[in-house]
Amino acid sequence: MNKIKFILSLLFLALFIQGTAQLIPLDSLRKMHVYISLEAALKNPGDVYRLDLSKQKLKSFPQEILTFTNLNELVLDKNKIDTLPGELSKLQNIQILSIGSNELSEIPECVLKLKHLKKLNLSNNFLDIIPDNIDALAQLESLILWDNPITFYPNSLEELKELKVLDLLHNQISYSTQAHIREMLPNTKIITSTPCACQDGE
C-alpha cells in the first residue's frame, strides 16, 4: 500500500511540475521547436510551446489548439479567422499571439485575459476600436495594429507601462489623436503614417 501511495505521490508531483513550469523566458522560447502542422502537434500536445499555423486557409479557430496547455507562442497569420473562442483565455502561458491578416472586427475579451501576453499582433484586420480595458495586458511590450480602421484610442493606453512598441502604420489618424497617443505613451516607440486631415479611421 505504501508503494502505491509513493507512486501516486510521484505522479501527482510530476503533474504539478508540468502544470506550473510552462512559462518560458522569451530568449529560451525562440530556440524551441515550432510546430507548423496541427496534426503533428496533436501527437505531442505536452511538448507544444510554439505553434505557427499561418497561411493554412483556416476559416475558424481550430478548437484542438485549446489542448496545448504549455503553449507560449501562437501564430495564426494570413487566414480567414473572424472570431476567437472564450476558452482561449485558459491558455494563460501565451506570451506571443499573432493573428495578423485575418478578419477580426474586435479585440476579443479572451485575449485581454492573457495576463502574461508580451507581444500582440492584430495587424491588417477590421478593428475599429481599442477597448477601454486594454490596460488589462499589464505585461504587454509590443502591440501591432497597423492597417486597421481604428476610430477610438482609449486613455487606458497610458497604463501600459511595459509597452515598448505601438505600430499604427497605415491607420488613418488625425493630427490631434496622434499627438494625444504620443502624450500618453512618451516612452513608447510609436509607428504611424503621416497624420491625416480627417476623422480617425476614415
PDB file of C-alpha atoms in Angstrom:
ATOM      1  CA  MET A   1       0.000   0.000   0.000  1.00  0.00           C
ATOM      2  CA  ASN A   2       2.853   2.377   0.878  1.00  0.00           C
ATOM      3  CA  LYS A   3       4.452   1.648  -2.513  1.00  0.00           C
ATOM      4  CA  ILE A   4       1.212   2.572  -4.294  1.00  0.00           C
ATOM      5  CA  LYS A   5       0.975   5.803  -2.297  1.00  0.00           C
ATOM      6  CA  PHE A   6       4.583   6.605  -3.176  1.00  0.00           C
ATOM      7  CA  ILE A   7       3.957   6.062  -6.891  1.00  0.00           C
ATOM      8  CA  LEU A   8       0.791   8.163  -6.757  1.00  0.00           C
ATOM      9  CA  SER A   9       2.718  10.925  -4.971  1.00  0.00           C
ATOM     10  CA  LEU A  10       5.352  10.908  -7.707  1.00  0.00           C
ATOM     11  CA  LEU A  11       2.684  11.072 -10.385  1.00  0.00           C
ATOM     12  CA  PHE A  12       0.996  13.971  -8.634  1.00  0.00           C
ATOM     13  CA  LEU A  13       4.334  15.789  -8.282  1.00  0.00           C
ATOM     14  CA  ALA A  14       5.088  15.284 -11.979  1.00  0.00           C
ATOM     15  CA  LEU A  15       1.695  16.655 -12.952  1.00  0.00           C
ATOM     16  CA  PHE A  16       2.148  19.595 -10.590  1.00  0.00           C
ATOM     17  CA  ILE A  17       5.555  20.455 -12.043  1.00  0.00           C
ATOM     18  CA  GLN A  18       4.217  20.121 -15.578  1.00  0.00           C
ATOM     19  CA  GLY A  19       1.305  22.414 -14.722  1.00  0.00           C
ATOM     20  CA  THR A  20       3.462  25.127 -13.142  1.00  0.00           C
ATOM     21  CA  ALA A  21       6.614  25.140 -15.281  1.00  0.00           C
ATOM     22  CA  GLN A  22       5.107  26.178 -18.575  1.00  0.00           C
ATOM     23  CA  LEU A  23       6.082  29.851 -18.827  1.00  0.00           C
ATOM     24  CA  ILE A  24       9.311  30.022 -20.846  1.00  0.00           C
ATOM     25  CA  PRO A  25      11.662  33.063 -20.944  1.00  0.00           C
ATOM     26  CA  LEU A  26      11.392  34.617 -24.399  1.00  0.00           C
ATOM     27  CA  ASP A  27      15.095  34.153 -25.148  1.00  0.00           C
ATOM     28  CA  SER A  28      14.737  30.423 -24.488  1.00  0.00           C
ATOM     29  CA  LEU A  29      11.395  30.229 -26.261  1.00  0.00           C
ATOM     30  CA  ARG A  30      12.936  31.452 -29.535  1.00  0.00           C
ATOM     31  CA  LYS A  31      15.209  28.394 -29.537  1.00  0.00           C
ATOM     32  CA  MET A  32      12.389  25.883 -29.116  1.00  0.00           C
ATOM     33  CA  HIS A  33      10.789  23.831 -31.877  1.00  0.00           C
ATOM     34  CA  VAL A  34       7.970  25.476 -33.830  1.00  0.00           C
ATOM     35  CA  TYR A  35       5.122  23.138 -34.813  1.00  0.00           C
ATOM     36  CA  ILE A  36       3.683  24.127 -38.192  1.00  0.00           C
ATOM     37  CA  SER A  37       1.239  21.228 -38.512  1.00  0.00           C
ATOM     38  CA  LEU A  38      -1.767  20.767 -36.254  1.00  0.00           C
ATOM     39  CA  GLU A  39      -1.668  17.035 -36.932  1.00  0.00           C
ATOM     40  CA  ALA A  40       1.958  16.776 -35.808  1.00  0.00           C
ATOM     41  CA  ALA A  41       1.320  18.924 -32.744  1.00  0.00           C
ATOM     42  CA  LEU A  42      -1.570  16.726 -31.617  1.00  0.00           C
ATOM     43  CA  LYS A  43       0.787  13.761 -31.410  1.00  0.00           C
ATOM     44  CA  ASN A  44       2.774  15.525 -28.661  1.00  0.00           C
ATOM     45  CA  PRO A  45       0.404  18.069 -27.058  1.00  0.00           C
ATOM     46  CA  GLY A  46       2.505  18.485 -23.923  1.00  0.00           C
ATOM     47  CA  ASP A  47       5.551  19.419 -25.992  1.00  0.00           C
ATOM     48  CA  VAL A  48       3.855  22.189 -27.953  1.00  0.00           C
ATOM     49  CA  TYR A  49       5.241  25.512 -26.776  1.00  0.00           C
ATOM     50  CA  ARG A  50       5.263  27.215 -30.191  1.00  0.00           C
ATOM     51  CA  LEU A  51       2.631  26.749 -32.896  1.00  0.00           C
ATOM     52  CA  ASP A  52       2.533  28.509 -36.263  1.00  0.00           C
ATOM     53  CA  LEU A  53      -0.495  27.798 -38.466  1.00  0.00           C
ATOM     54  CA  SER A  54      -0.052  30.731 -40.842  1.00  0.00           C
ATOM     55  CA  LYS A  55      -1.372  30.563 -44.406  1.00  0.00           C
ATOM     56  CA  GLN A  56      -3.408  27.401 -43.819  1.00  0.00           C
ATOM     57  CA  LYS A  57      -6.703  28.756 -45.155  1.00  0.00           C
ATOM     58  CA  LEU A  58      -8.341  28.454 -41.749  1.00  0.00           C
ATOM     59  CA  LYS A  59     -11.878  29.864 -41.679  1.00  0.00           C
ATOM     60  CA  SER A  60     -12.268  29.371 -37.929  1.00  0.00           C
ATOM     61  CA  PHE A  61     -10.119  28.923 -34.868  1.00  0.00           C
ATOM     62  CA  PRO A  62      -9.085  25.236 -34.531  1.00  0.00           C
ATOM     63  CA  GLN A  63     -10.516  24.044 -31.210  1.00  0.00           C
ATOM     64  CA  GLU A  64      -7.710  21.489 -30.928  1.00  0.00           C
ATOM     65  CA  ILE A  65      -5.349  24.339 -30.041  1.00  0.00           C
ATOM     66  CA  LEU A  66      -7.023  24.522 -26.643  1.00  0.00           C
ATOM     67  CA  THR A  67      -5.437  21.172 -25.709  1.00  0.00           C
ATOM     68  CA  PHE A  68      -1.919  22.635 -25.865  1.00  0.00           C
ATOM     69  CA  THR A  69      -1.709  23.726 -22.242  1.00  0.00           C
ATOM     70  CA  ASN A  70       2.007  24.593 -22.472  1.00  0.00           C
ATOM     71  CA  LEU A  71       1.525  26.941 -25.412  1.00  0.00           C
ATOM     72  CA  ASN A  72       3.646  30.099 -25.132  1.00  0.00           C
ATOM     73  CA  GLU A  73       3.501  31.318 -28.740  1.00  0.00           C
ATOM     74  CA  LEU A  74       0.582  31.090 -31.152  1.00  0.00           C
ATOM     75  CA  VAL A  75       0.735  32.404 -34.729  1.00  0.00           C
ATOM     76  CA  LEU A  76      -2.344  32.295 -36.981  1.00  0.00           C
ATOM     77  CA  ASP A  77      -1.409  34.937 -39.549  1.00  0.00           C
ATOM     78  CA  LYS A  78      -2.929  35.132 -43.031  1.00  0.00           C
ATOM     79  CA  ASN A  79      -6.047  33.034 -42.530  1.00  0.00           C
ATOM     80  CA  LYS A  80      -9.778  33.904 -42.566  1.00  0.00           C
ATOM     81  CA  ILE A  81     -10.492  33.749 -38.832  1.00  0.00           C
ATOM     82  CA  ASP A  82     -13.168  36.209 -37.679  1.00  0.00           C
ATOM     83  CA  THR A  83     -13.594  35.224 -34.038  1.00  0.00           C
ATOM     84  CA  LEU A  84     -11.737  33.582 -31.174  1.00  0.00           C
ATOM     85  CA  PRO A  85     -13.217  31.244 -28.544  1.00  0.00           C
ATOM     86  CA  GLY A  86     -13.575  32.442 -24.965  1.00  0.00           C
ATOM     87  CA  GLU A  87     -11.710  29.326 -23.849  1.00  0.00           C
ATOM     88  CA  LEU A  88      -8.517  30.785 -25.309  1.00  0.00           C
ATOM     89  CA  SER A  89      -8.132  32.675 -22.027  1.00  0.00           C
ATOM     90  CA  LYS A  90      -7.394  29.346 -20.304  1.00  0.00           C
ATOM     91  CA  LEU A  91      -4.050  29.151 -22.128  1.00  0.00           C
ATOM     92  CA  GLN A  92      -2.532  31.511 -19.600  1.00  0.00           C
ATOM     93  CA  ASN A  93       1.066  30.900 -20.649  1.00  0.00           C
ATOM     94  CA  ILE A  94       0.678  32.537 -24.062  1.00  0.00           C
ATOM     95  CA  GLN A  95       3.244  35.326 -24.308  1.00  0.00           C
ATOM     96  CA  ILE A  96       3.195  35.856 -28.078  1.00  0.00           C
ATOM     97  CA  LEU A  97      -0.065  35.965 -30.019  1.00  0.00           C
ATOM     98  CA  SER A  98      -0.110  36.859 -33.701  1.00  0.00           C
ATOM     99  CA  ILE A  99      -3.342  36.880 -35.702  1.00  0.00           C
ATOM    100  CA  GLY A 100      -2.420  39.379 -38.396  1.00  0.00           C
ATOM    101  CA  SER A 101      -4.199  39.452 -41.763  1.00  0.00           C
ATOM    102  CA  ASN A 102      -7.418  37.788 -40.663  1.00  0.00           C
ATOM    103  CA  GLU A 103     -10.992  39.057 -40.362  1.00  0.00           C
ATOM    104  CA  LEU A 104     -11.344  40.070 -36.722  1.00  0.00           C
ATOM    105  CA  SER A 105     -13.619  43.057 -36.106  1.00  0.00           C
ATOM    106  CA  GLU A 106     -12.739  43.460 -32.417  1.00  0.00           C
ATOM    107  CA  ILE A 107     -10.076  42.614 -29.880  1.00  0.00           C
ATOM    108  CA  PRO A 108     -11.776  39.667 -28.134  1.00  0.00           C
ATOM    109  CA  GLU A 109     -12.200  39.680 -24.364  1.00  0.00           C
ATOM    110  CA  CYS A 110     -10.400  36.332 -24.142  1.00  0.00           C
ATOM    111  CA  VAL A 111      -7.220  37.986 -25.458  1.00  0.00           C
ATOM    112  CA  LEU A 112      -7.420  40.665 -22.761  1.00  0.00           C
ATOM    113  CA  LYS A 113      -7.373  37.890 -20.136  1.00  0.00           C
ATOM    114  CA  LEU A 114      -3.970  36.558 -21.218  1.00  0.00           C
ATOM    115  CA  LYS A 115      -2.062  38.010 -18.274  1.00  0.00           C
ATOM    116  CA  HIS A 116       1.410  37.022 -19.482  1.00  0.00           C
ATOM    117  CA  LEU A 117       0.968  38.380 -23.015  1.00  0.00           C
ATOM    118  CA  LYS A 118       4.014  40.363 -24.136  1.00  0.00           C
ATOM    119  CA  LYS A 119       3.572  40.584 -27.918  1.00  0.00           C
ATOM    120  CA  LEU A 120       0.214  41.002 -29.648  1.00  0.00           C
ATOM    121  CA  ASN A 121      -0.130  41.318 -33.419  1.00  0.00           C
ATOM    122  CA  LEU A 122      -3.596  42.068 -34.810  1.00  0.00           C
ATOM    123  CA  SER A 123      -2.460  43.933 -37.903  1.00  0.00           C
ATOM    124  CA  ASN A 124      -4.481  44.017 -41.115  1.00  0.00           C
ATOM    125  CA  ASN A 125      -7.843  43.107 -39.601  1.00  0.00           C
ATOM    126  CA  PHE A 126     -11.056  45.127 -39.280  1.00  0.00           C
ATOM    127  CA  LEU A 127     -10.653  46.535 -35.770  1.00  0.00           C
ATOM    128  CA  ASP A 128     -12.472  49.821 -35.239  1.00  0.00           C
ATOM    129  CA  ILE A 129     -11.738  50.403 -31.551  1.00  0.00           C
ATOM    130  CA  ILE A 130      -9.123  49.627 -28.957  1.00  0.00           C
ATOM    131  CA  PRO A 131     -11.164  48.585 -25.893  1.00  0.00           C
ATOM    132  CA  ASP A 132     -11.038  50.578 -22.653  1.00  0.00           C
ATOM    133  CA  ASN A 133      -9.712  47.574 -20.740  1.00  0.00           C
ATOM    134  CA  ILE A 134      -6.630  47.167 -22.953  1.00  0.00           C
ATOM    135  CA  ASP A 135      -4.672  48.005 -19.789  1.00  0.00           C
ATOM    136  CA  ALA A 136      -5.519  44.506 -18.517  1.00  0.00           C
ATOM    137  CA  LEU A 137      -2.490  43.426 -20.575  1.00  0.00           C
ATOM    138  CA  ALA A 138      -0.100  44.833 -17.997  1.00  0.00           C
ATOM    139  CA  GLN A 139       2.960  42.958 -19.327  1.00  0.00           C
ATOM    140  CA  LEU A 140       2.435  43.910 -22.975  1.00  0.00           C
ATOM    141  CA  GLU A 141       5.643  45.089 -24.671  1.00  0.00           C
ATOM    142  CA  SER A 142       4.619  45.147 -28.348  1.00  0.00           C
ATOM    143  CA  LEU A 143       1.206  45.999 -29.805  1.00  0.00           C
ATOM    144  CA  ILE A 144       0.972  45.716 -33.594  1.00  0.00           C
ATOM    145  CA  LEU A 145      -2.216  47.202 -35.056  1.00  0.00           C
ATOM    146  CA  TRP A 146      -1.197  48.547 -38.460  1.00  0.00           C
ATOM    147  CA  ASP A 147      -3.777  48.669 -41.260  1.00  0.00           C
ATOM    148  CA  ASN A 148      -6.945  48.739 -39.144  1.00  0.00           C
ATOM    149  CA  PRO A 149      -9.803  51.288 -39.352  1.00  0.00           C
ATOM    150  CA  ILE A 150      -9.472  52.244 -35.676  1.00  0.00           C
ATOM    151  CA  THR A 151     -11.624  55.189 -34.574  1.00  0.00           C
ATOM    152  CA  PHE A 152     -11.078  55.055 -30.793  1.00  0.00           C
ATOM    153  CA  TYR A 153      -7.857  55.130 -28.753  1.00  0.00           C
ATOM    154  CA  PRO A 154      -8.684  54.935 -25.015  1.00  0.00           C
ATOM    155  CA  ASN A 155      -6.862  56.847 -22.294  1.00  0.00           C
ATOM    156  CA  SER A 156      -6.154  53.482 -20.663  1.00  0.00           C
ATOM    157  CA  LEU A 157      -3.321  53.033 -23.183  1.00  0.00           C
ATOM    158  CA  GLU A 158      -1.182  55.138 -20.873  1.00  0.00           C
ATOM    159  CA  GLU A 159      -1.431  52.365 -18.256  1.00  0.00           C
ATOM    160  CA  LEU A 160       0.594  50.001 -20.471  1.00  0.00           C
ATOM    161  CA  LYS A 161       3.794  50.768 -18.595  1.00  0.00           C
ATOM    162  CA  GLU A 162       5.831  47.983 -20.253  1.00  0.00           C
ATOM    163  CA  LEU A 163       4.853  48.909 -23.826  1.00  0.00           C
ATOM    164  CA  LYS A 164       7.933  49.461 -25.972  1.00  0.00           C
ATOM    165  CA  VAL A 165       6.386  49.459 -29.471  1.00  0.00           C
ATOM    166  CA  LEU A 166       2.967  50.538 -30.761  1.00  0.00           C
ATOM    167  CA  ASP A 167       2.639  50.069 -34.525  1.00  0.00           C
ATOM    168  CA  LEU A 168      -0.235  52.013 -36.094  1.00  0.00           C
ATOM    169  CA  LEU A 169       1.219  52.327 -39.596  1.00  0.00           C
ATOM    170  CA  HIS A 170      -1.292  52.853 -42.431  1.00  0.00           C
ATOM    171  CA  ASN A 171      -4.093  53.676 -39.987  1.00  0.00           C
ATOM    172  CA  GLN A 172      -5.905  56.941 -40.694  1.00  0.00           C
ATOM    173  CA  ILE A 173      -5.217  59.034 -37.599  1.00  0.00           C
ATOM    174  CA  SER A 174      -5.785  62.775 -37.194  1.00  0.00           C
ATOM    175  CA  TYR A 175      -3.120  65.217 -36.060  1.00  0.00           C
ATOM    176  CA  SER A 176      -4.731  65.670 -32.635  1.00  0.00           C
ATOM    177  CA  THR A 177      -5.147  61.949 -31.997  1.00  0.00           C
ATOM    178  CA  GLN A 178      -1.535  61.198 -32.902  1.00  0.00           C
ATOM    179  CA  ALA A 179      -0.389  63.938 -30.548  1.00  0.00           C
ATOM    180  CA  HIS A 180      -2.585  62.540 -27.774  1.00  0.00           C
ATOM    181  CA  ILE A 181      -1.266  58.995 -28.247  1.00  0.00           C
ATOM    182  CA  ARG A 182       2.321  60.247 -28.040  1.00  0.00           C
ATOM    183  CA  GLU A 183       1.487  62.215 -24.935  1.00  0.00           C
ATOM    184  CA  MET A 184       0.001  59.115 -23.289  1.00  0.00           C
ATOM    185  CA  LEU A 185       2.985  56.927 -24.202  1.00  0.00           C
ATOM    186  CA  PRO A 186       6.105  59.119 -24.013  1.00  0.00           C
ATOM    187  CA  ASN A 187       8.449  56.150 -23.558  1.00  0.00           C
ATOM    188  CA  THR A 188       6.976  54.012 -26.332  1.00  0.00           C
ATOM    189  CA  LYS A 189       8.156  53.845 -29.931  1.00  0.00           C
ATOM    190  CA  ILE A 190       5.022  54.761 -31.882  1.00  0.00           C
ATOM    191  CA  ILE A 191       4.979  53.959 -35.591  1.00  0.00           C
ATOM    192  CA  THR A 192       2.439  55.890 -37.659  1.00  0.00           C
ATOM    193  CA  SER A 193       1.896  57.215 -41.132  1.00  0.00           C
ATOM    194  CA  THR A 194       1.662  60.975 -41.745  1.00  0.00           C
ATOM    195  CA  PRO A 195      -1.298  62.394 -39.799  1.00  0.00           C
ATOM    196  CA  CYS A 196      -4.406  62.954 -41.873  1.00  0.00           C
ATOM    197  CA  ALA A 197      -6.713  65.942 -42.026  1.00  0.00           C
ATOM    198  CA  CYS A 198      -9.608  63.587 -41.400  1.00  0.00           C
ATOM    199  CA  GLN A 199     -11.602  61.776 -38.766  1.00  0.00           C
ATOM    200  CA  ASP A 200      -9.826  58.775 -37.248  1.00  0.00           C
ATOM    201  CA  GLY A 201     -10.400  55.569 -39.151  1.00  0.00           C
ATOM    202  CA  GLU A 202     -11.645  57.220 -42.335  1.00  0.00           C
TER     203      GLU A 202
END
